[in-house]
Coordinates of C-alpha atoms and ligand atoms in Angstrom, one line a residue:
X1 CA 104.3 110.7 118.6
X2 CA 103.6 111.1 122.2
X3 CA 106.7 111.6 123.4
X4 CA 107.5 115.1 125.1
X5 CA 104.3 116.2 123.4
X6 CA 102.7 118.9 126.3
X7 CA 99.4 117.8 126.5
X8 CA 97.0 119.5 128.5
X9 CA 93.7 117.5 129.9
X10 CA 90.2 119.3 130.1
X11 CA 88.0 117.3 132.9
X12 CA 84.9 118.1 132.9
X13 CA 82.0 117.0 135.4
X14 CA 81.0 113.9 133.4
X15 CA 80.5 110.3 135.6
X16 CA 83.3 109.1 132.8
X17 CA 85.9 111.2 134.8
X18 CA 87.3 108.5 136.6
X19 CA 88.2 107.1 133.0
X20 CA 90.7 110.1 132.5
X21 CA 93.1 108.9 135.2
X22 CA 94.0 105.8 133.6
X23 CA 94.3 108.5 129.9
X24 CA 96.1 110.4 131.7
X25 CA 98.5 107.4 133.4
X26 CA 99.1 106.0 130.0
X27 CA 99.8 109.5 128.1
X28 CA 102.8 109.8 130.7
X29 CA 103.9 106.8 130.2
X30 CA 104.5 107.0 126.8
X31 CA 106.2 110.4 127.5
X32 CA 104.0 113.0 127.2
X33 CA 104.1 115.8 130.0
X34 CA 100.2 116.0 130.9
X35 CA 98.8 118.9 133.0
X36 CA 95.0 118.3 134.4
X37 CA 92.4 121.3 134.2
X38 CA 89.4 120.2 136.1
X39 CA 85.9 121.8 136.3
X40 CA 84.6 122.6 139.9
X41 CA 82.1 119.9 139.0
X42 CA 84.9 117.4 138.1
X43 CA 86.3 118.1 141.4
X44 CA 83.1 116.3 143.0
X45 CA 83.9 113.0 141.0
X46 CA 87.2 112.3 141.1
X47 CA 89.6 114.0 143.3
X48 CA 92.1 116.7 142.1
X49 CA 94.9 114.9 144.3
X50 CA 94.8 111.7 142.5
X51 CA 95.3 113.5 138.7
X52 CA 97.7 115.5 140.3
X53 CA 99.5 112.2 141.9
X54 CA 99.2 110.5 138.1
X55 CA 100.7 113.2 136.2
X56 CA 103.2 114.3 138.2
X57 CA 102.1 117.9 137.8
X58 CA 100.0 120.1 140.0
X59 CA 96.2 120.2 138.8
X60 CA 94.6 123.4 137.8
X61 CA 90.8 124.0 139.6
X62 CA 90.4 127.4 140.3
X63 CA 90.9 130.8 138.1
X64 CA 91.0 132.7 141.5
X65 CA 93.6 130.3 143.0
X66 CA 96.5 132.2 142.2
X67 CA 99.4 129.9 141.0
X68 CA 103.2 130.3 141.8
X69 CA 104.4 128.6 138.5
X70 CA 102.1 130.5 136.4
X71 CA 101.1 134.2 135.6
X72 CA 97.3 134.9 133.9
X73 CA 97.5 130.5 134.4
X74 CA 94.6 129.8 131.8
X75 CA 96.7 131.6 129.0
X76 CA 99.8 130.2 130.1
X77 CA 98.5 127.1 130.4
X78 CA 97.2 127.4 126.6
X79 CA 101.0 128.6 125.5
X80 CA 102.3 125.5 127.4
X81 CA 100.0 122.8 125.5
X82 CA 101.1 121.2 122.2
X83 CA 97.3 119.9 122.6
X84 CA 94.3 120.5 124.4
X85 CA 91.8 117.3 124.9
X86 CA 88.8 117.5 126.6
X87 CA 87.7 114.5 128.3
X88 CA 84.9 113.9 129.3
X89 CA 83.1 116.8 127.4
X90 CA 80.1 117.1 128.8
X91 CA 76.8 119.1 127.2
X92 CA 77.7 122.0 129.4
X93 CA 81.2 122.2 128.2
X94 CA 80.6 121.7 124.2
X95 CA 78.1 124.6 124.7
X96 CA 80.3 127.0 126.2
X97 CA 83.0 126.1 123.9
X98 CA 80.8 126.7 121.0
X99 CA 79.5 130.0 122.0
X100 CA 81.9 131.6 123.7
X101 CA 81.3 131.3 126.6
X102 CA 84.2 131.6 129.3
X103 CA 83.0 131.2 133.1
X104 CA 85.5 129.1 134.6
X105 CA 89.2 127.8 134.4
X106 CA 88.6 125.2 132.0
X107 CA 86.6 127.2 129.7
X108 CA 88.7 130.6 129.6
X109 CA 91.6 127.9 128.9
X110 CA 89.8 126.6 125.7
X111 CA 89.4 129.8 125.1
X112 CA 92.6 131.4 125.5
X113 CA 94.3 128.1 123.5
X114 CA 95.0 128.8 120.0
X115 CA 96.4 125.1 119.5
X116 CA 94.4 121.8 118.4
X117 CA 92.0 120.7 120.2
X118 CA 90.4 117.2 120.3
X119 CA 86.9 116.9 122.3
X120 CA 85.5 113.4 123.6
X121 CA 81.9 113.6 124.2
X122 CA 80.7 111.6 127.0
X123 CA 77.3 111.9 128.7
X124 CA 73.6 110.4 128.8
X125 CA 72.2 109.5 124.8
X126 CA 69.4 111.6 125.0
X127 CA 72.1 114.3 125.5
X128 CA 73.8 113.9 122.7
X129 CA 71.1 114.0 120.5
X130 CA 69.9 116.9 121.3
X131 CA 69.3 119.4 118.9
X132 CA 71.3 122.1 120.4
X133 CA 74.3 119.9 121.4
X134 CA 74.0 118.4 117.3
X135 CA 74.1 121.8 116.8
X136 CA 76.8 122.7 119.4
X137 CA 79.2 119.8 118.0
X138 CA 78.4 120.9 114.4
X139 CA 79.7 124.7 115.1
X140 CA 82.9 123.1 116.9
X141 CA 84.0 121.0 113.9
X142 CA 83.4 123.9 111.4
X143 CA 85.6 126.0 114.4
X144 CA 88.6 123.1 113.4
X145 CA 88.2 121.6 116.3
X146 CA 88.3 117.1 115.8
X147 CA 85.3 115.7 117.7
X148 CA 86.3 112.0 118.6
X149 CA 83.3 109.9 118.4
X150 CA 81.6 108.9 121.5
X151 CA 81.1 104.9 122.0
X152 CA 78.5 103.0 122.6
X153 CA 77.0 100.2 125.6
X154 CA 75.9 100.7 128.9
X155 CA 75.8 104.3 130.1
X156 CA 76.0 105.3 133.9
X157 CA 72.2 106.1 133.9
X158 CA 71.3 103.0 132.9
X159 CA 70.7 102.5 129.6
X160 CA 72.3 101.2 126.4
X161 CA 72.9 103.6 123.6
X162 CA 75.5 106.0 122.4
X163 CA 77.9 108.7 124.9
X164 CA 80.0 106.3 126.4
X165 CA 83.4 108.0 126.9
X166 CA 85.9 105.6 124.6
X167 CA 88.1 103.2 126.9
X168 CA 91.6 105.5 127.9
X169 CA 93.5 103.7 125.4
X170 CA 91.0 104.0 122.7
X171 CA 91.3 107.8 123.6
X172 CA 95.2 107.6 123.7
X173 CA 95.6 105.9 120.2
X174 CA 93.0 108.1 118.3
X175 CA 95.2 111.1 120.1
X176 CA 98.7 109.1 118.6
X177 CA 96.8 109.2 115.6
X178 CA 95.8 112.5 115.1
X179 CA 99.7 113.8 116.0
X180 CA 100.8 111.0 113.2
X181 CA 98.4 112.9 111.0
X182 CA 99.9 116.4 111.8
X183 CA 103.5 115.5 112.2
X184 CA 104.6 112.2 110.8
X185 CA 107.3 111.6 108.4
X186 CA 105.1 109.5 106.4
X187 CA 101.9 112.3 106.3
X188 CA 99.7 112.5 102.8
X189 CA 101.6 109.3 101.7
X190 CA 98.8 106.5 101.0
X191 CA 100.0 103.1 101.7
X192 CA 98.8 99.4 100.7
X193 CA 100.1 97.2 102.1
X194 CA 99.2 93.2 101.6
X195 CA 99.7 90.8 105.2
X196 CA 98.9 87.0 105.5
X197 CA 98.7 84.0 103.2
X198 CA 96.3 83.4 100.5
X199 CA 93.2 80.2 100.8
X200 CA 92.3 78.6 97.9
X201 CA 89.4 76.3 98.2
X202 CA 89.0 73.0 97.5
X203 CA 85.6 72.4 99.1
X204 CA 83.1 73.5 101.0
X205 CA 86.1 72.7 104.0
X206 CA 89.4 72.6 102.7
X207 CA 91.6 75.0 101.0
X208 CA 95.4 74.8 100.2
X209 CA 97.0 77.5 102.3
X210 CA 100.6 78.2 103.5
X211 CA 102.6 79.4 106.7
X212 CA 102.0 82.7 106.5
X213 CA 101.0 84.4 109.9
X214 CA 100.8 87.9 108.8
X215 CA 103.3 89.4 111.2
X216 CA 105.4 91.3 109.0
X217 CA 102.5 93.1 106.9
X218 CA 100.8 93.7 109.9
X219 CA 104.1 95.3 111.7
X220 CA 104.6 97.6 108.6
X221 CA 100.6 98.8 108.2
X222 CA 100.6 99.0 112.1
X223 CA 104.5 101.7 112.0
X224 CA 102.9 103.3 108.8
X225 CA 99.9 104.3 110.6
X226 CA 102.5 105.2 114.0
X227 CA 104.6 107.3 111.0
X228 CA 101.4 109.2 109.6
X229 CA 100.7 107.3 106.6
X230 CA 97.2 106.6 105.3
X231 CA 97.2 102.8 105.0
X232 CA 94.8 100.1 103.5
X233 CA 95.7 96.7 104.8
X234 CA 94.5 94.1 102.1
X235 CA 95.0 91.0 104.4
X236 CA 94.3 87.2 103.9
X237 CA 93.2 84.8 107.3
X238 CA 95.6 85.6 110.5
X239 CA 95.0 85.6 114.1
X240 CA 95.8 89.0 114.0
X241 CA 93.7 91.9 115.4
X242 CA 94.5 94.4 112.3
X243 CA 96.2 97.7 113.5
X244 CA 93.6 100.6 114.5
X245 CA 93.5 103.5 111.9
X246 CA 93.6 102.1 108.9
X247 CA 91.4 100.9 105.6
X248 CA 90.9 97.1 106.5
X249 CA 90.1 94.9 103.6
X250 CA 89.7 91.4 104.5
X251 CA 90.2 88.9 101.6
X252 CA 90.7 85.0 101.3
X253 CA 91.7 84.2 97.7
X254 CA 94.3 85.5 95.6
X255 CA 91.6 86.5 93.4
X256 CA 90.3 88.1 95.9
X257 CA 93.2 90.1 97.1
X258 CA 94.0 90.8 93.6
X259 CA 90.5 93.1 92.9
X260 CA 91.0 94.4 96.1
X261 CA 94.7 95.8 95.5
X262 CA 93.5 96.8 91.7
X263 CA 90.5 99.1 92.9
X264 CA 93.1 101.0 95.3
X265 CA 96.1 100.9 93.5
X266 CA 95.6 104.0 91.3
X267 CA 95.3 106.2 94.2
X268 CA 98.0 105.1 95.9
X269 CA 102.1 106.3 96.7
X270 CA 103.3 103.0 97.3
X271 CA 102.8 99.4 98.0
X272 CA 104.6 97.0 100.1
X273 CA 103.6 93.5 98.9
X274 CA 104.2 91.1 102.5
X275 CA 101.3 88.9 101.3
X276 CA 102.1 85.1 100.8
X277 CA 100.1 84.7 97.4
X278 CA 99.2 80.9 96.9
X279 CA 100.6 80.6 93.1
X280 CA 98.2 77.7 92.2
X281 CA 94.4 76.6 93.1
X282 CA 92.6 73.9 93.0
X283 CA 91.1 73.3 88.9
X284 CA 87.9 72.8 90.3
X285 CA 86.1 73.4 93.7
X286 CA 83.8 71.1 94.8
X287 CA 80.5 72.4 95.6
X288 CA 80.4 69.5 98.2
X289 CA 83.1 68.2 100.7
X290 CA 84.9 66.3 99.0
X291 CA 84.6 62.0 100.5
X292 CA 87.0 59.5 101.3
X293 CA 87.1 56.6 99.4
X294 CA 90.2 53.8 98.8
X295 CA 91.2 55.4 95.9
X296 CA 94.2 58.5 95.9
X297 CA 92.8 61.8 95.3
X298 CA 95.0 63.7 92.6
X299 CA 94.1 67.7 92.8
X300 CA 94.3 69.1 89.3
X301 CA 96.1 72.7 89.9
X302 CA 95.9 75.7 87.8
X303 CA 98.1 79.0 88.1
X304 CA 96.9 82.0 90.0
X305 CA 97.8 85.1 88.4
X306 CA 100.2 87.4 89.9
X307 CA 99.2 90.3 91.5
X308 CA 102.6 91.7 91.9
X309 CA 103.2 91.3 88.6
X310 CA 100.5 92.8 87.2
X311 CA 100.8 95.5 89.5
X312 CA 104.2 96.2 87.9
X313 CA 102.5 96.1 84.6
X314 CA 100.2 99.0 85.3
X315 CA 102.7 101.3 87.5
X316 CA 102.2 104.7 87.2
X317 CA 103.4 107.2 90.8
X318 CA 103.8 103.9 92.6
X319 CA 106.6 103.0 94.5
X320 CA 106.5 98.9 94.3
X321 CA 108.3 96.9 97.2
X322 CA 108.0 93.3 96.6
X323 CA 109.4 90.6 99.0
X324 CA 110.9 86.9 98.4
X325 CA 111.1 84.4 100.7
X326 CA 113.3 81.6 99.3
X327 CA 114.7 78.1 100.4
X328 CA 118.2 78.8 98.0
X329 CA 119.7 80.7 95.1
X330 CA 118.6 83.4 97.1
X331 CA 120.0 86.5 96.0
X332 CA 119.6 85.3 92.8
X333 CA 116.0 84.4 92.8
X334 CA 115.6 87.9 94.0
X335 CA 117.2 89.5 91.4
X336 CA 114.6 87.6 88.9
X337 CA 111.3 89.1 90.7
X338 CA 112.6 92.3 90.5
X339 CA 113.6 92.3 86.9
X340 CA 110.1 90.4 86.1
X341 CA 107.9 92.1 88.2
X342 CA 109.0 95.6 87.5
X343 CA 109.6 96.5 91.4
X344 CA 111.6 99.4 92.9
X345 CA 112.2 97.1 95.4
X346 CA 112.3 93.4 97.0
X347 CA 112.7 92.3 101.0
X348 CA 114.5 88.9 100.5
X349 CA 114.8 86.6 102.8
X350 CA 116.0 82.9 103.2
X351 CA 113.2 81.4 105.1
X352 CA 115.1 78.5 106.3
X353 CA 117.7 80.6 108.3
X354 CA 117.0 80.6 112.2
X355 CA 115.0 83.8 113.2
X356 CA 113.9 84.1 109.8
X357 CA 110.4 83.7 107.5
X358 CA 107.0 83.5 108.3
X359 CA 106.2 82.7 111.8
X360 CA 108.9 84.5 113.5
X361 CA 108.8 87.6 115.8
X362 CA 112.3 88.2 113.8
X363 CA 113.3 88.4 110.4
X364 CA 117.1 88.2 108.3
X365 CA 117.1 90.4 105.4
X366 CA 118.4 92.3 102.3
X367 CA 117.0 94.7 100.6
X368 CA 117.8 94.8 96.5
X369 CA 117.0 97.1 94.0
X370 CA 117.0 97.2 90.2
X371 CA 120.2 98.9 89.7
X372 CA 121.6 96.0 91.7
X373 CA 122.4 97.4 94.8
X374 CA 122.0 95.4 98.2
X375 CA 121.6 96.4 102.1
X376 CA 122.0 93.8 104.1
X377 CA 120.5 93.5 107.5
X378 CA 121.4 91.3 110.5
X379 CA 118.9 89.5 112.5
X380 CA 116.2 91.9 113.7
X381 CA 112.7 91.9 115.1
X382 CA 110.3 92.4 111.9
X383 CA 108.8 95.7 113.5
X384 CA 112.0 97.3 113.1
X385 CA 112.6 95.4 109.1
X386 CA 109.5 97.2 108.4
X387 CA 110.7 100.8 109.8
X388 CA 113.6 100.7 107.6
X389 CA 111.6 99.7 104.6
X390 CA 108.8 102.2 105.0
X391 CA 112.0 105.2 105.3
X392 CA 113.0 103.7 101.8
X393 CA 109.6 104.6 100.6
X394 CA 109.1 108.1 102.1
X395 CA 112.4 108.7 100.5
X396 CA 111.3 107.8 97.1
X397 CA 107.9 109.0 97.3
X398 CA 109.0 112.5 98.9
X399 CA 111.3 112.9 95.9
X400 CA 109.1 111.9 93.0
X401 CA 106.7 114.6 94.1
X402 CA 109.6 117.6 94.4
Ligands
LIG1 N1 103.1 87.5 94.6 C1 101.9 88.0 94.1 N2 101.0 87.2 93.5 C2 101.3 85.8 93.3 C3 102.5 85.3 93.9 C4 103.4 86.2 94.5 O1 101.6 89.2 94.3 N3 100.5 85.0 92.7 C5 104.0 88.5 95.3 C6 104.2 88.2 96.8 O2 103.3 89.0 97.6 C7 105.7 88.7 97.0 C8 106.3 88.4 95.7 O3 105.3 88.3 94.7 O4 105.8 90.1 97.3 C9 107.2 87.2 95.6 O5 106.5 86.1 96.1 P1 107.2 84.7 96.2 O6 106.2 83.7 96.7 O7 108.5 84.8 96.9 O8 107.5 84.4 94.7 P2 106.7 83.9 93.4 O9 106.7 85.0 92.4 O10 105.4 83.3 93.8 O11 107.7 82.8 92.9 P3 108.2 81.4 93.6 O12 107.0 80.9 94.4 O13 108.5 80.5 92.4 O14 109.4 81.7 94.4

């Protein structure tokens, strides 16, 4: 979402400044076209050159400068931006932007700007919770403007509490996000989406798991998220760190994971079902570990119940991708989920193909649906398998709701 987006950067006179040159480095790196708008105060922490140097773009300080590129430069500068950020916003600046005030470059910018504006709040916690700059930050949200939440730990004056600026790529994800939000092909779609393998206990210790790392759910939450979507990640054990922006719902059973998807599921557009589901469980689960002795140990099993299934079951608006990952008979086997688990949809894949199944950075393949149709797909990473399959659903879901 970043890319060729016109961003222009607010610096205001907060210790946190020197934070903004690495924002700013990354934003241009992911090819946005940054322009830096400092406060005279700014200017005392962290040198005009070296923003100038990092975005490639001369660095606006002054309303009395005069500027060759620009005529009236604080209300050219606001017709240039996509978005404005301010970072850090210090008391001073929240104050001015919420009553009008417009004394200097930065401020008459804000002012002059009639495009969205994101404010990152940075300065001592005392500060912030001040009445008037609660009261400040209160009258900018109602203005439309999106107040990203300051973090917290150790503060330049030497205490722990809330104010911290958020770490640059913190700041440049929750931007992503809030352009995903605005602009993204997937926007207003809500998406569950069901990563990693199921645990079923056997003891206080033990469970009966499977291979499942979580990679492909995680891909597809993580691109629906990049696309706009509103996702809720029901996930199972991985060694994942789950994608930022989304509605994270950790699980370890398949009973588990099957409440969790049922509470959601009326409210949602679509799910895409990457979970590994353990289809049986131990009978029993031993309240203590279980001992060795010279005998074999036979695990009675029972059946799980399928979520997917029952998912299909109770389909209303839902768009239903399924996935099967098979040893043989694939195409076949596919076929069978689909027709018995009422999906619009199911990834197959034959898990003992090279670059294929569960703990692959790749995956191999073909999408079926219940008319019979089949896309095949070569050998692709599982980022891009995911892409393709979330376009599939913005197409159905944008045309069940013409
Ligand atoms: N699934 C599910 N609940 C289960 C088992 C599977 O929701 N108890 C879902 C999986 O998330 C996947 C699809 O059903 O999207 C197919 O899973 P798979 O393991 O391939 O097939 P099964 O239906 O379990 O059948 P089998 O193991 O015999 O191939």
């Amino acid at each position: 979402m970043l890319k060729d987006k016109k961003i222009v950067i607010g610096v205001a006179g907060g210790i946190a400044a020197y934070k903004v040159v690495t924002l700013v480095s990354r934003l241009v790196q992911a090819g946005a076209e940054v322009r830096v708008v400092m406060t005279e105060a700014a200017t005392k922490l962290v040198s005009p050159l070296l923003f100038k140097e990092i975005s490639g773009r001369p660095v606006a300080c002054d309303m009395w400068a005069g500027n060759d590129e620009f005529n009236v430069e604080h209300v050219a500068l606001g017709r240039w931006a996509d978005l404005m950020v301010v970072a850090p916003a210090t008391a001073n600046i929240i104050g001015k932007m919420a009553n009008g005030i417009a004394d200097d470059l930065l401020s008459t910018t804000l002012m002059a700007c009639d495009k969205p504006k994101i404010v990152c709040p940075a300065m001592n916690s005392n500060m912030l919770a001040n009445p008037a700059v609660v009261r400040n930050l209160e009258t900018l949200r109602q203005d439309g403007i999106v107040i990203m939440p300051s973090a917290s730990g150790h503060l330049a004056c030497g205490v722990d509490g809330s104010g911290r600026l958020p770490e640059p790529e913190e700041i440049k994800s929750f931007i992503d996000y809030f352009l995903a939000q605005r602009e993204g092909d997937l926007r207003g779609i809500r998406i569950l989406v069901t990563a990693g393998g199921t645990r079923e206990p056997i003891d206080p210790v033990r469970f009966i798991g499977n291979r499942s790392s979580g990679k492909m759910g995680y891909a597809i939450a993580r691109d629906a998220v990049r696309r706009g979507a509103d996702v809720i990640l029901v996930s199972g054990p991985t060694a994942l760190r789950h994608p930022d922006h989304v509605r994270f719902i950790q699980v370890e059973s398949t009973e588990e994971m099957m409440d969790a998807c049922l509470k959601v599921y009326p409210d949602v557009d679509a799910v895409v079902k990457a979970a590994a589901v353990a289809d049986y469980r131990p009978h029993e689960r031993a309240a203590q570990k279980i001992k060795k002795n010279d005998e074999n140990l036979i695990l009675a099993l029972d059946k799980t119940q399928d979520i997917l299934k029952r998912l299909g079951q109770e389909k209303r608006q839902q768009f239903l991708v399924g996935f099967a990952a098979e040893t043989q008979n694939l195409m076949r086997n596919a076929a069978e989920k689909v027709r018995k688990k009422n999906l619009d949809m199911i990834v197959a894949n034959d898990v003992t193909q090279a670059g294929a199944g569960f703990s692959t950075d790749t995956n191999i393949v073909k999408f079926l649906f219940p008319d019979g149709t089949v896309r095949e797909l070569g050998i692709m990473p599982k980022e891009e398998v995911g892409n393709l399959i979330l376009d599939i659903v913005r197409d159905h879901v944008g045309k069940n709701r013409k």
